[in-house]
Each structure stands twice: as C-alpha cells, then as structure tokens.
mmCIF file of C-alpha atoms (C1' of nucleotides) in Angstrom:
data_model
loop_
_atom_site.group_PDB
_atom_site.id
_atom_site.type_symbol
_atom_site.label_atom_id
_atom_site.label_comp_id
_atom_site.label_asym_id
_atom_site.label_seq_id
_atom_site.Cartn_x
_atom_site.Cartn_y
_atom_site.Cartn_z
ATOM 1 C CA UNK M 38 87.395 112.179 71.671
ATOM 2 C CA UNK M 39 90.833 111.472 70.090
ATOM 3 C CA UNK M 40 91.429 107.778 69.770
ATOM 4 C CA UNK M 41 94.533 107.952 72.007
ATOM 5 C CA UNK M 42 92.523 109.385 74.932
ATOM 6 C CA UNK M 43 89.938 106.743 74.594
ATOM 7 C CA UNK M 44 92.545 104.056 74.387
ATOM 8 C CA UNK M 45 93.872 105.205 77.843
ATOM 9 C CA UNK M 46 90.363 105.539 79.313
ATOM 10 C CA UNK M 47 89.716 101.973 78.302
ATOM 11 C CA UNK M 48 92.890 100.872 79.882
ATOM 12 C CA UNK M 49 92.026 102.963 82.900
ATOM 13 C CA UNK M 50 88.462 101.313 83.322
ATOM 14 C CA UNK M 51 90.119 97.891 83.065
ATOM 15 C CA UNK M 52 92.600 98.666 85.586
ATOM 16 C CA UNK M 53 90.155 100.176 88.033
ATOM 17 C CA UNK M 54 88.267 97.202 87.737
ATOM 18 C CA UNK M 55 91.171 95.007 88.460
ATOM 19 C CA UNK M 56 92.950 97.062 91.079
ATOM 20 C CA UNK M 57 90.433 99.587 92.380
ATOM 21 C CA UNK M 58 90.771 103.312 92.376
ATOM 22 C CA UNK M 59 93.278 103.106 95.151
ATOM 23 C CA UNK M 60 95.308 100.690 93.273
ATOM 24 C CA UNK M 61 95.528 102.690 90.068
ATOM 25 C CA UNK M 62 99.238 103.741 89.256
ATOM 26 C CA UNK M 63 99.926 106.194 86.640
ATOM 27 C CA UNK M 64 102.743 104.207 85.487
ATOM 28 C CA UNK M 65 100.879 100.872 85.392
ATOM 29 C CA UNK M 66 98.124 102.680 83.384
ATOM 30 C CA UNK M 67 100.679 103.757 80.831
ATOM 31 C CA UNK M 68 101.926 100.293 80.459
ATOM 32 C CA UNK M 69 98.532 98.749 80.158
ATOM 33 C CA UNK M 70 97.347 101.526 77.574
ATOM 34 C CA UNK M 71 100.722 100.955 75.770
ATOM 35 C CA UNK M 72 101.845 104.716 76.082
ATOM 36 C CA UNK M 73 104.260 106.715 78.295
ATOM 37 C CA UNK M 74 103.411 108.366 81.586
ATOM 38 C CA UNK M 75 104.190 111.811 80.054
ATOM 39 C CA UNK M 76 101.477 111.366 77.617
ATOM 40 C CA UNK M 77 98.954 110.701 80.212
ATOM 41 C CA UNK M 78 99.720 113.830 82.120
ATOM 42 C CA UNK M 79 99.521 115.662 78.608
ATOM 43 C CA UNK M 80 95.981 114.542 78.051
ATOM 44 C CA UNK M 81 94.446 114.333 81.533
ATOM 45 C CA UNK M 82 96.522 116.835 83.592
ATOM 46 C CA UNK M 83 96.780 114.826 86.947
ATOM 47 C CA UNK M 84 95.505 111.689 88.495
ATOM 48 C CA UNK M 85 92.339 113.307 89.511
ATOM 49 C CA UNK M 86 91.595 114.061 85.829
ATOM 50 C CA UNK M 87 92.171 110.484 85.012
ATOM 51 C CA UNK M 88 89.638 109.343 87.528
ATOM 52 C CA UNK M 89 87.016 111.931 86.467
ATOM 53 C CA UNK M 90 87.084 111.079 82.862
ATOM 54 C CA UNK M 91 87.081 107.543 83.443
ATOM 55 C CA UNK M 92 83.915 107.911 85.455
ATOM 56 C CA UNK M 93 82.312 109.871 82.604
ATOM 57 C CA UNK M 94 83.638 107.257 80.098
ATOM 58 C CA UNK M 95 82.278 104.404 82.182
ATOM 59 C CA UNK M 96 78.830 106.263 82.404
ATOM 60 C CA UNK M 97 78.622 106.570 78.630
ATOM 61 C CA UNK M 98 79.515 103.076 78.048
ATOM 62 C CA UNK M 99 76.980 101.891 80.511
ATOM 63 C CA UNK M 100 74.338 103.902 79.080
ATOM 64 C CA UNK M 101 75.111 102.326 75.555
ATOM 65 C CA UNK M 102 74.780 98.715 76.828
ATOM 66 C CA UNK M 103 71.536 99.717 78.589
ATOM 67 C CA UNK M 104 69.791 101.466 75.901
ATOM 68 C CA UNK M 105 71.521 99.501 72.953
ATOM 69 C CA UNK M 106 70.592 96.251 71.544
ATOM 70 C CA UNK M 107 66.865 97.039 71.891
ATOM 71 C CA UNK M 108 66.592 97.649 68.245
ATOM 72 C CA UNK M 109 66.842 94.095 67.018
ATOM 73 C CA UNK M 110 64.941 92.208 69.614
ATOM 74 C CA UNK M 111 61.355 92.366 69.838
ATOM 75 C CA UNK M 112 59.948 94.971 72.404
ATOM 76 C CA UNK M 113 59.640 93.295 75.921
ATOM 77 C CA UNK M 114 56.702 93.529 78.061
ATOM 78 C CA UNK M 115 57.032 96.480 80.828
ATOM 79 C CA UNK M 116 57.522 94.022 83.732
ATOM 80 C CA UNK M 117 60.123 92.162 81.507
ATOM 81 C CA UNK M 118 62.037 95.082 80.523
ATOM 82 C CA UNK M 119 62.361 96.443 84.044
ATOM 83 C CA UNK M 120 63.758 93.183 85.181
ATOM 84 C CA UNK M 121 66.201 93.126 82.176
ATOM 85 C CA UNK M 122 67.388 96.636 82.863
ATOM 86 C CA UNK M 123 68.102 95.845 86.499
ATOM 87 C CA UNK M 124 69.694 92.429 85.869
ATOM 88 C CA UNK M 125 71.798 93.797 83.100
ATOM 89 C CA UNK M 126 74.303 95.029 85.983
ATOM 90 C CA UNK M 127 74.376 91.706 87.502
ATOM 91 C CA UNK M 128 76.145 89.578 84.860
ATOM 92 C CA UNK M 129 79.507 87.735 85.255
ATOM 93 C CA UNK M 130 80.884 89.216 81.900
ATOM 94 C CA UNK M 131 84.217 90.954 81.406
ATOM 95 C CA UNK M 132 82.700 94.216 80.479
ATOM 96 C CA UNK M 133 79.782 94.392 83.044
ATOM 97 C CA UNK M 134 82.039 93.301 85.910
ATOM 98 C CA UNK M 135 84.337 96.016 84.978
ATOM 99 C CA UNK M 136 81.938 98.598 84.757
ATOM 100 C CA UNK M 137 80.259 97.650 87.965
ATOM 101 C CA UNK M 138 83.594 97.171 89.689
ATOM 102 C CA UNK M 139 84.872 100.589 88.621
ATOM 103 C CA UNK M 140 81.443 102.210 89.299
ATOM 104 C CA UNK M 141 81.454 100.888 92.981
ATOM 105 C CA UNK M 142 84.995 102.070 93.409
ATOM 106 C CA UNK M 143 84.159 105.366 92.170
ATOM 107 C CA UNK M 144 81.234 105.747 94.350
ATOM 108 C CA UNK M 145 83.188 104.605 97.512
ATOM 109 C CA UNK M 146 86.048 107.162 96.366
ATOM 110 C CA UNK M 147 83.456 109.953 96.484
ATOM 111 C CA UNK M 148 82.810 109.402 100.264
ATOM 112 C CA UNK M 149 86.196 110.876 100.729
ATOM 113 C CA UNK M 150 86.767 112.877 97.421
ATOM 114 C CA UNK M 151 84.383 115.590 96.391
ATOM 115 C CA UNK M 152 85.686 115.919 93.040
ATOM 116 C CA UNK M 153 83.529 112.944 91.750
ATOM 117 C CA UNK M 154 80.363 113.730 93.621
ATOM 118 C CA UNK M 155 78.547 115.835 91.261
ATOM 119 C CA UNK M 156 79.027 113.441 88.284
ATOM 120 C CA UNK M 157 77.945 110.707 90.268
ATOM 121 C CA UNK M 158 75.066 112.275 91.603
ATOM 122 C CA UNK M 159 73.966 113.184 87.973
ATOM 123 C CA UNK M 160 74.334 109.526 86.592
ATOM 124 C CA UNK M 161 72.603 108.179 89.657
ATOM 125 C CA UNK M 162 69.591 110.515 89.060
ATOM 126 C CA UNK M 163 69.165 109.657 85.409
ATOM 127 C CA UNK M 164 69.374 105.865 86.383
ATOM 128 C CA UNK M 165 66.887 106.175 89.159
ATOM 129 C CA UNK M 166 64.582 108.127 86.781
ATOM 130 C CA UNK M 167 64.761 105.414 83.987
ATOM 131 C CA UNK M 168 63.727 102.750 86.455
ATOM 132 C CA UNK M 169 60.891 104.877 87.868
ATOM 133 C CA UNK M 170 59.582 105.263 84.422
ATOM 134 C CA UNK M 171 59.616 101.437 83.886
ATOM 135 C CA UNK M 172 57.961 100.923 86.942
ATOM 136 C CA UNK M 173 55.326 103.401 85.876
ATOM 137 C CA UNK M 174 54.570 101.292 82.881
ATOM 138 C CA UNK M 175 53.905 98.295 85.097
ATOM 139 C CA UNK M 176 51.753 100.180 87.506
ATOM 140 C CA UNK M 177 50.280 103.204 85.440
ATOM 141 C CA UNK M 178 47.994 104.087 88.492
ATOM 142 C CA UNK M 179 50.890 104.437 91.118
ATOM 143 C CA UNK M 180 51.534 108.128 92.280
ATOM 144 C CA UNK M 181 54.817 109.264 91.169
ATOM 145 C CA UNK M 182 56.560 109.801 94.459
ATOM 146 C CA UNK M 183 55.910 106.092 95.130
ATOM 147 C CA UNK M 184 57.487 105.294 91.716
ATOM 148 C CA UNK M 185 60.627 107.515 92.315
ATOM 149 C CA UNK M 186 60.971 105.911 95.837
ATOM 150 C CA UNK M 187 60.872 102.541 94.534
ATOM 151 C CA UNK M 188 63.352 103.386 91.839
ATOM 152 C CA UNK M 189 65.699 104.782 94.229
ATOM 153 C CA UNK M 190 65.547 101.787 96.316
ATOM 154 C CA UNK M 191 65.937 99.223 93.726
ATOM 155 C CA UNK M 192 68.958 101.057 92.206
ATOM 156 C CA UNK M 193 70.534 101.527 95.543
ATOM 157 C CA UNK M 194 69.961 97.703 96.333
ATOM 158 C CA UNK M 195 71.672 96.957 93.036
ATOM 159 C CA UNK M 196 74.505 98.754 94.148
ATOM 160 C CA UNK M 197 74.720 96.894 97.515
ATOM 161 C CA UNK M 198 74.178 93.489 95.805
ATOM 162 C CA UNK M 199 76.793 94.368 93.191
ATOM 163 C CA UNK M 200 79.261 94.976 95.914
ATOM 164 C CA UNK M 201 78.691 91.992 97.777
ATOM 165 C CA UNK M 202 78.925 90.048 94.588
ATOM 166 C CA UNK M 203 82.229 91.659 93.809
ATOM 167 C CA UNK M 204 83.725 91.294 97.200
ATOM 168 C CA UNK M 205 83.112 87.518 97.078
ATOM 169 C CA UNK M 206 80.267 87.427 99.671
ATOM 170 C CA UNK M 207 77.453 86.584 97.289
ATOM 171 C CA UNK M 208 77.237 84.430 94.171
ATOM 172 C CA UNK M 209 75.966 86.090 90.972
ATOM 173 C CA UNK M 210 72.870 83.772 90.570
ATOM 174 C CA UNK M 211 71.898 84.536 94.337
ATOM 175 C CA UNK M 212 72.186 88.134 93.655
ATOM 176 C CA UNK M 213 69.908 87.974 90.538
ATOM 177 C CA UNK M 214 67.309 86.040 92.422
ATOM 178 C CA UNK M 215 67.445 88.588 95.248
ATOM 179 C CA UNK M 216 66.929 91.429 92.608
ATOM 180 C CA UNK M 217 64.131 89.793 91.111
ATOM 181 C CA UNK M 218 62.498 89.311 94.580
ATOM 182 C CA UNK M 219 63.142 93.115 95.255
ATOM 183 C CA UNK M 220 61.146 93.827 92.023
ATOM 184 C CA UNK M 221 58.309 91.585 93.286
ATOM 185 C CA UNK M 222 58.322 93.246 96.619
ATOM 186 C CA UNK M 223 58.190 96.842 95.191
ATOM 187 C CA UNK M 224 55.543 95.836 92.752
ATOM 188 C CA UNK M 225 53.444 94.479 95.494
ATOM 189 C CA UNK M 226 53.901 97.520 97.417
ATOM 190 C CA UNK M 227 52.961 99.791 94.328
ATOM 191 C CA UNK M 228 49.790 97.729 93.995
ATOM 192 C CA UNK M 229 48.525 98.599 97.353
ATOM 193 C CA UNK M 230 48.625 102.262 96.925
ATOM 194 C CA UNK W 216 92.884 93.639 124.638
ATOM 195 C CA UNK W 217 95.533 96.089 126.066
ATOM 196 C CA UNK W 218 94.422 99.576 126.438
ATOM 197 C CA UNK W 219 97.145 100.931 123.945
ATOM 198 C CA UNK W 220 95.842 98.545 121.273
ATOM 199 C CA UNK W 221 92.172 99.663 121.819
ATOM 200 C CA UNK W 222 93.479 103.415 121.621
ATOM 201 C CA UNK W 223 95.110 102.810 118.297
ATOM 202 C CA UNK W 224 92.136 101.051 116.859
ATOM 203 C CA UNK W 225 89.843 103.794 117.866
ATOM 204 C CA UNK W 226 92.034 106.058 116.246
ATOM 205 C CA UNK W 227 91.923 104.027 113.140
ATOM 206 C CA UNK W 228 88.331 103.710 112.881
ATOM 207 C CA UNK W 229 88.099 107.492 113.242
ATOM 208 C CA UNK W 230 90.752 107.932 110.613
ATOM 209 C CA UNK W 231 89.252 105.323 108.066
ATOM 210 C CA UNK W 232 85.962 107.198 108.459
ATOM 211 C CA UNK W 233 87.725 110.417 107.659
ATOM 212 C CA UNK W 234 90.231 109.559 105.022
ATOM 213 C CA UNK W 235 89.145 106.189 103.830
ATOM 214 C CA UNK W 236 91.013 102.842 103.800
ATOM 215 C CA UNK W 237 92.808 104.174 100.867
ATOM 216 C CA UNK W 238 93.821 107.144 102.697
ATOM 217 C CA UNK W 239 95.008 105.720 105.978
ATOM 218 C CA UNK W 240 98.595 106.505 106.508
ATOM 219 C CA UNK W 241 100.520 104.762 109.358
ATOM 220 C CA UNK W 242 102.266 107.810 110.319
ATOM 221 C CA UNK W 243 98.966 109.770 110.431
ATOM 222 C CA UNK W 244 97.496 107.079 112.544
ATOM 223 C CA UNK W 245 100.538 107.323 114.914
ATOM 224 C CA UNK W 246 99.697 111.069 115.309
ATOM 225 C CA UNK W 247 95.977 110.373 115.744
ATOM 226 C CA UNK W 248 96.568 107.776 118.363
ATOM 227 C CA UNK W 249 99.291 109.836 120.140
ATOM 228 C CA UNK W 250 101.834 107.099 119.656
ATOM 229 C CA UNK W 251 104.772 106.391 117.553
ATOM 230 C CA UNK W 252 104.884 104.559 114.294
ATOM 231 C CA UNK W 253 107.117 102.109 115.771
ATOM 232 C CA UNK W 254 104.585 100.837 118.258
ATOM 233 C CA UNK W 255 101.829 100.458 115.692
ATOM 234 C CA UNK W 256 104.082 97.940 113.936
ATOM 235 C CA UNK W 257 104.778 96.318 117.301
ATOM 236 C CA UNK W 258 101.225 95.792 117.768
ATOM 237 C CA UNK W 259 99.931 95.059 114.325
ATOM 238 C CA UNK W 260 102.753 93.648 112.439
ATOM 239 C CA UNK W 261 101.766 95.644 109.334
ATOM 240 C CA UNK W 262 99.293 97.696 107.449
ATOM 241 C CA UNK W 263 97.081 94.907 106.686
ATOM 242 C CA UNK W 264 97.157 93.719 110.383
ATOM 243 C CA UNK W 265 95.703 97.260 111.195
ATOM 244 C CA UNK W 266 92.946 97.095 108.809
ATOM 245 C CA UNK W 267 92.026 93.454 109.893
ATOM 246 C CA UNK W 268 91.809 94.404 113.514
ATOM 247 C CA UNK W 269 90.069 97.602 112.844
ATOM 248 C CA UNK W 270 87.392 95.590 110.923
ATOM 249 C CA UNK W 271 86.996 93.527 113.797
ATOM 250 C CA UNK W 272 86.888 96.225 116.231
ATOM 251 C CA UNK W 273 84.165 98.050 114.186
ATOM 252 C CA UNK W 274 81.962 94.914 114.247
ATOM 253 C CA UNK W 275 82.125 94.474 117.835
ATOM 254 C CA UNK W 276 81.322 98.092 118.422
ATOM 255 C CA UNK W 277 78.313 98.026 116.178
ATOM 256 C CA UNK W 278 77.283 94.811 117.872
ATOM 257 C CA UNK W 279 77.330 96.648 121.179
ATOM 258 C CA UNK W 280 75.217 99.553 119.869
ATOM 259 C CA UNK W 281 72.906 97.349 118.090
ATOM 260 C CA UNK W 282 72.151 94.944 121.043
ATOM 261 C CA UNK W 283 72.774 97.365 123.878
ATOM 262 C CA UNK W 284 70.548 99.753 125.279
ATOM 263 C CA UNK W 285 67.629 97.221 124.878
ATOM 264 C CA UNK W 286 67.472 96.736 128.666
ATOM 265 C CA UNK W 287 66.526 99.913 129.947
ATOM 266 C CA UNK W 288 63.786 100.644 127.412
ATOM 267 C CA UNK W 289 60.511 98.791 127.182
ATOM 268 C CA UNK W 290 60.583 95.922 124.783
ATOM 269 C CA UNK W 291 59.419 97.089 121.349
ATOM 270 C CA UNK W 292 56.775 95.399 119.227
ATOM 271 C CA UNK W 293 58.392 93.065 116.416
ATOM 272 C CA UNK W 294 57.752 95.656 113.630
ATOM 273 C CA UNK W 295 59.072 98.368 115.557
ATOM 274 C CA UNK W 296 62.138 96.465 116.603
ATOM 275 C CA UNK W 297 63.020 95.466 113.089
ATOM 276 C CA UNK W 298 62.633 99.271 111.940
ATOM 277 C CA UNK W 299 64.770 100.237 114.783
ATOM 278 C CA UNK W 300 67.515 97.811 113.907
ATOM 279 C CA UNK W 301 67.916 98.969 110.376
ATOM 280 C CA UNK W 302 67.482 102.575 111.093
ATOM 281 C CA UNK W 303 70.234 102.359 113.562
ATOM 282 C CA UNK W 304 72.928 102.500 110.956
ATOM 283 C CA UNK W 305 71.284 105.511 109.267
ATOM 284 C CA UNK W 306 71.796 108.299 111.877
ATOM 285 C CA UNK W 307 73.985 111.271 111.422
ATOM 286 C CA UNK W 308 75.851 110.938 114.690
ATOM 287 C CA UNK W 309 79.718 110.640 114.928
ATOM 288 C CA UNK W 310 79.727 107.102 115.964
ATOM 289 C CA UNK W 311 77.497 105.707 113.544
ATOM 290 C CA UNK W 312 78.802 107.838 110.616
ATOM 291 C CA UNK W 313 82.271 106.510 111.622
ATOM 292 C CA UNK W 314 81.120 102.898 111.704
ATOM 293 C CA UNK W 315 79.083 103.043 108.579
ATOM 294 C CA UNK W 316 81.776 104.923 106.673
ATOM 295 C CA UNK W 317 84.611 102.447 107.847
ATOM 296 C CA UNK W 318 82.402 99.557 107.019
ATOM 297 C CA UNK W 319 81.468 100.790 103.603
ATOM 298 C CA UNK W 320 85.284 101.362 102.910
ATOM 299 C CA UNK W 321 86.376 97.937 104.119
ATOM 300 C CA UNK W 322 83.677 96.361 101.983
ATOM 301 C CA UNK W 323 84.919 98.133 99.068
ATOM 302 C CA UNK W 324 88.501 97.352 99.712
ATOM 303 C CA UNK W 325 87.368 93.537 99.840
ATOM 304 C CA UNK W 326 86.862 93.771 96.143
ATOM 305 C CA UNK W 327 90.515 93.915 95.662
ATOM 306 C CA UNK W 328 91.985 92.602 98.804
ATOM 307 C CA UNK W 329 91.157 89.120 99.788
ATOM 308 C CA UNK W 330 92.328 89.535 103.166
ATOM 309 C CA UNK W 331 89.209 91.195 104.445
ATOM 310 C CA UNK W 332 86.723 88.819 102.662
ATOM 311 C CA UNK W 333 86.137 86.188 105.342
ATOM 312 C CA UNK W 334 85.729 88.613 108.370
ATOM 313 C CA UNK W 335 83.258 90.464 106.110
ATOM 314 C CA UNK W 336 81.367 87.441 105.114
ATOM 315 C CA UNK W 337 80.921 86.248 108.616
ATOM 316 C CA UNK W 338 79.848 89.649 110.001
ATOM 317 C CA UNK W 339 77.346 89.996 107.271
ATOM 318 C CA UNK W 340 76.017 86.545 107.808
ATOM 319 C CA UNK W 341 75.217 87.379 111.455
ATOM 320 C CA UNK W 342 73.566 90.500 110.537
ATOM 321 C CA UNK W 343 71.454 89.037 107.803
ATOM 322 C CA UNK W 344 70.311 86.399 110.138
ATOM 323 C CA UNK W 345 69.355 88.838 112.882
ATOM 324 C CA UNK W 346 67.250 90.860 110.572
ATOM 325 C CA UNK W 347 65.482 87.553 109.055
ATOM 326 C CA UNK W 348 64.813 86.503 112.611
ATOM 327 C CA UNK W 349 63.091 89.943 113.370
ATOM 328 C CA UNK W 350 61.115 89.637 109.966
ATOM 329 C CA UNK W 351 60.099 86.138 111.132
ATOM 330 C CA UNK W 352 58.378 87.642 114.277
ATOM 331 C CA UNK W 353 56.527 90.047 112.231
ATOM 332 C CA UNK W 354 55.421 87.283 109.829
ATOM 333 C CA UNK W 355 55.414 84.134 111.866
ATOM 334 C CA UNK W 356 54.029 82.074 108.954
ATOM 335 C CA UNK W 357 56.386 83.192 106.335
ATOM 336 C CA UNK W 358 58.903 80.415 105.220
ATOM 337 C CA UNK W 359 62.425 80.581 106.066
ATOM 338 C CA UNK W 360 63.883 80.801 102.659
ATOM 339 C CA UNK W 361 61.835 84.056 102.124
ATOM 340 C CA UNK W 362 62.717 85.659 105.419
ATOM 341 C CA UNK W 363 66.377 84.920 104.686
ATOM 342 C CA UNK W 364 66.113 86.609 101.199
ATOM 343 C CA UNK W 365 64.408 89.512 102.533
ATOM 344 C CA UNK W 366 66.871 89.881 105.379
ATOM 345 C CA UNK W 367 69.545 89.786 102.761
ATOM 346 C CA UNK W 368 67.856 92.486 100.539
ATOM 347 C CA UNK W 369 67.107 94.609 103.491
ATOM 348 C CA UNK W 370 70.815 94.734 104.739
ATOM 349 C CA UNK W 371 72.219 94.948 101.144
ATOM 350 C CA UNK W 372 69.799 97.955 100.420
ATOM 351 C CA UNK W 373 71.137 99.560 103.710
ATOM 352 C CA UNK W 374 74.620 99.425 102.572
ATOM 353 C CA UNK W 375 73.513 100.864 99.411
ATOM 354 C CA UNK W 376 71.819 103.884 100.883
ATOM 355 C CA UNK W 377 74.339 104.208 103.434
ATOM 356 C CA UNK W 378 76.925 104.714 100.672
ATOM 357 C CA UNK W 379 74.785 107.111 98.852
ATOM 358 C CA UNK W 380 74.336 109.153 102.010
ATOM 359 C CA UNK W 381 78.017 109.193 102.718
ATOM 360 C CA UNK W 382 79.056 110.190 99.241
ATOM 361 C CA UNK W 383 76.660 113.079 99.383
ATOM 362 C CA UNK W 384 74.037 111.946 97.022
ATOM 363 C CA UNK W 385 71.251 111.312 99.489
ATOM 364 C CA UNK W 386 70.147 112.949 102.653
ATOM 365 C CA UNK W 387 69.816 111.066 105.686
ATOM 366 C CA UNK W 388 66.093 111.846 106.225
ATOM 367 C CA UNK W 389 65.365 110.565 102.858
ATOM 368 C CA UNK W 390 67.529 107.479 103.347
ATOM 369 C CA UNK W 391 65.434 106.585 106.418
ATOM 370 C CA UNK W 392 62.449 106.960 104.753
ATOM 371 C CA UNK W 393 63.281 104.839 101.787
ATOM 372 C CA UNK W 394 64.561 102.170 104.241
ATOM 373 C CA UNK W 395 61.063 102.322 105.891
ATOM 374 C CA UNK W 396 59.505 101.842 102.700
ATOM 375 C CA UNK W 397 61.596 98.859 101.644
ATOM 376 C CA UNK W 398 60.529 97.194 105.121
ATOM 377 C CA UNK W 399 56.894 97.736 104.174
ATOM 378 C CA UNK W 400 57.535 96.482 100.639
ATOM 379 C CA UNK W 401 59.132 93.450 102.071
ATOM 380 C CA UNK W 402 56.468 92.733 104.310
ATOM 381 C CA UNK W 403 53.906 93.235 101.772
ATOM 382 C CA UNK W 404 55.553 90.498 99.843
ATOM 383 C CA UNK W 405 55.861 88.281 102.744
ATOM 384 C CA UNK W 406 52.224 88.405 103.488
ATOM 385 C CA UNK W 407 51.428 87.023 100.087
ATOM 386 C CA UNK W 408 53.425 83.886 100.697
ATOM 387 C "C1'" DG K 55 101.656 114.459 70.285
ATOM 388 C "C1'" DT K 56 104.697 111.492 72.158
ATOM 389 C "C1'" DC K 57 108.748 109.932 74.549
ATOM 390 C "C1'" DT K 58 112.618 109.516 77.865
ATOM 391 C "C1'" DA K 59 114.659 110.862 81.732
ATOM 392 C "C1'" DT K 60 114.434 112.509 86.581
ATOM 393 C "C1'" DA K 61 113.006 115.621 90.209
ATOM 394 C "C1'" DA K 62 110.473 115.814 94.323
ATOM 395 C "C1'" DT K 63 107.831 113.829 97.749
ATOM 396 C "C1'" DG K 64 105.117 110.192 100.109
ATOM 397 C "C1'" DT K 65 104.824 105.842 102.534
ATOM 398 C "C1'" DG K 66 105.600 101.302 104.584
ATOM 399 C "C1'" DA K 67 108.614 99.237 107.240
ATOM 400 C "C1'" DT K 68 112.877 98.199 110.375
ATOM 401 C "C1'" DA K 69 116.820 98.821 113.613
ATOM 402 C "C1'" DG K 70 118.364 99.797 118.004
ATOM 403 C "C1'" DA K 71 118.265 102.739 122.315
ATOM 404 C "C1'" DC K 72 115.746 103.080 126.428
ATOM 405 C "C1'" DG A 20 106.349 98.532 125.421
ATOM 406 C "C1'" DT A 21 107.544 102.496 123.548
ATOM 407 C "C1'" DC A 22 110.451 105.891 121.142
ATOM 408 C "C1'" DT A 23 113.571 108.221 117.689
ATOM 409 C "C1'" DA A 24 115.811 107.953 113.385
ATOM 410 C "C1'" DT A 25 116.125 106.362 109.130
ATOM 411 C "C1'" DC A 26 116.332 103.295 104.962
ATOM 412 C "C1'" DA A 27 114.374 101.620 100.844
ATOM 413 C "C1'" DC A 28 111.356 102.163 97.603
ATOM 414 C "C1'" DA A 29 106.960 103.525 95.414
ATOM 415 C "C1'" DT A 30 104.673 107.162 93.033
ATOM 416 C "C1'" DT A 31 103.192 111.511 91.221
ATOM 417 C "C1'" DA A 32 104.418 114.894 88.350
ATOM 418 C "C1'" DT A 33 107.495 117.775 85.335
ATOM 419 C "C1'" DA A 34 111.442 119.138 81.909
ATOM 420 C "C1'" DG A 35 112.911 119.006 77.638
ATOM 421 C "C1'" DA A 36 114.348 116.226 73.644
ATOM 422 C "C1'" DC A 37 112.117 114.872 69.221
#
DNA sequence: GTCTATAATGTGATAGAC
DNA sequence: GTCTATCACATTATAGAC
C-alpha cells in the first residue's frame, strides 16, 4: 500500500481508539494524519471506505504482533503459549489499547452496519481457530468440536473483558486474572471429555 | 415517572436497539415517540440526558424480566435457575433483542463517554453478584472469591456472545450452547477447589 | 496526488406561542 | 406540558486549481 494511505490508516486507528467510530470526523482525521480532507476522499471514496480499510489494517497489525516476536524467544510450552496469546490483547500499552478499542468499536458498529460484518466474521474465525489449535496442543485427546467451542468462548470472553476494561469497569490486572481462570476452567472441562 | 417520559424512553430503547446510540437522532426519537423535539428537551435537558435515563430504564426493565415470572412457575433447582438466568438474555425476542442491543451499545459508548460509566458499573455489579449467588447455591463449598470470579466471567462472556450474535457472527442457538458449556466449565472448575 | 475552497445537508438545541 | 419554527453549527462530500 502507498505510504500515504498507510499514514492515514494509522491515524484512523489512533483516532477510532480515542474517539470511537461514532466520533471519527473526517476533518479531524485529516488533521491527525497531516493531510487534507480532499486527499482522504481521494484514497478512500467515503467514510465507510475509511472504516473498512481501517478494520483490515487493524487486523493485519494484530496478526503481526500476535505471530511476531516468536522467533527470538525460546518456544513456549503449549499451555504457556495459549495463555500468552490470550493475554496479549489485555495489556495497557498504547498499541494494544488502540487495537482493542478500535476492534471493540468496529464490532459494536457491525450491529447496526452490515458493511463491516463479513470482514469481522472472517477475522473472528481465524482467531477462534488459532486458539482452538492451541487448546488442542494442551489437550491432544479432546474432540475437535469441544476444542472449537472452547476457542469460541475464550475469544468471546476476551472481547467481553476487554470492553469492560476499556469502559472503566474493570482493572487490567483483574481482567488478566479472570482470563487465566477461564483458561483453567476450559481446560478442566476438556479433561473430563 | 410521568407517562409521557416513559413513552419517550420506550421509544428511545427501541430506537437505540435499531440504530444504535450513535444513530439516535433526537428528531427521529420525537417521531418514534409521537411527540415534538421540544418536549424531549423539556423532559431530558439534552441528548446525554436521554441516554442516561434510557440506560436506567433498560436496567429496570431487565431486572423486571429477570426477577419476574418466578412466582407462578415452580421453583427451579439451583443449576437450572442459574442456566435460566444466563440464557434469558440470549433469546431472539423483540424485548430481549432490544435490551441486549441497547445494553451493548451503551457499554460500547462508555468507552468514549464517561457520563454512562457509573450507572453501567453499578448495574454490572448487581448482575455479577446475582450470578455469583446462584453459583454458590450449586457449589455451596466453593470459596466466595472463586464464585465472584466465575460470576464476572460468565456475565462478561454473555456480553461477548451477545455482541457476536447481534452483529451477525453467531447464531442464537449456538450462542446458547456455548453459554451452557461455559457454565459447565465454571462448575467443573469450582468443584476442584 | 494533493490542496483549498465551498456546496449541501444533517443535527442539537432554543425561543416563544398556546 | 406541549408544539411549531428556526437558528447555529457540525459534518460529509465534491469541484476545480495546482
């Protein structure tokens, strides 16, 4: 992608995280990106185009920091890796907060805006399957449907906890503890099967 | 509360469920409620006032259909009652859809709007404690902190599943199955303690 | 590709009659 | 308490120069 587009999308992610999808103003985005409004419409057609491509951009970036960084460190044990992946999204750092916040906003918008639904569903599926695969490494004898269900629950829970965290109703440490507990609970259930 | 206010709040809940908080237009609300815009500002001061009181209204209503209806039916076993309470919010009926949708929207808005945070936190706490109490009836020997954590997770999961359901990424039957599975998982974990 | 206007419309909020 | 009329401004989007 052209550097200018990327620059605008970075600004959009930043702004959505700060003001929300509903609070995103094209003029403000232009200022944040250091370009004119005209240029934004040149690159993205309309406001919806901005949102769509920002969602895509955020997904790519999350994938990068999910997968990335695994090369230098020693490989983790399955259980530890599972926990690491799920706790990755529950960190109070600028980038993660930005991604989580924007993701939550886009998810919430999708309730009323069909445009984003497909992208969202696709990204969610990939994520669920990744978690299910990791669960399978911890519980090799567990049946696939049970793993899929657990993956779906853990990721949905993560979204729920993330939202409470971002809306100020839950401290990040508490959110992380709860997430760890959920992993314990799911693994306890999978052991019984 | 005056009947007129209630009438407007009902319309607001309906409209927020249909268009979202970000899509709520005062003029449209007036039309939906069958009153003038002036009257709305007379009763609610400003747009934020509408949102706050609608949140309150929704909470009250949810409490009513959560607690209500328990008189006529025979008392359920603890496990069944727990399941019933949690599945209550995962039904594809107009009222529940409306409540869940509006609740999710208000939660999402709170990420960027502090005004709603306190009300939201208070309502969440009540809900978490209710679920924790029910869990305690199923697992009388479980320690209180473990029950509280499980309650927090189950309610957060419900919000996450609800969002996916409403945004079209999850069928309601599947969501209900996943919720039941989560209850199993939490109860399995509590048994170990 | 990028910018500077500016058109066109949407939207919250208020004044004042009844 | 309720309505009508309207202001003031915010916001998306486009036209046309460079």
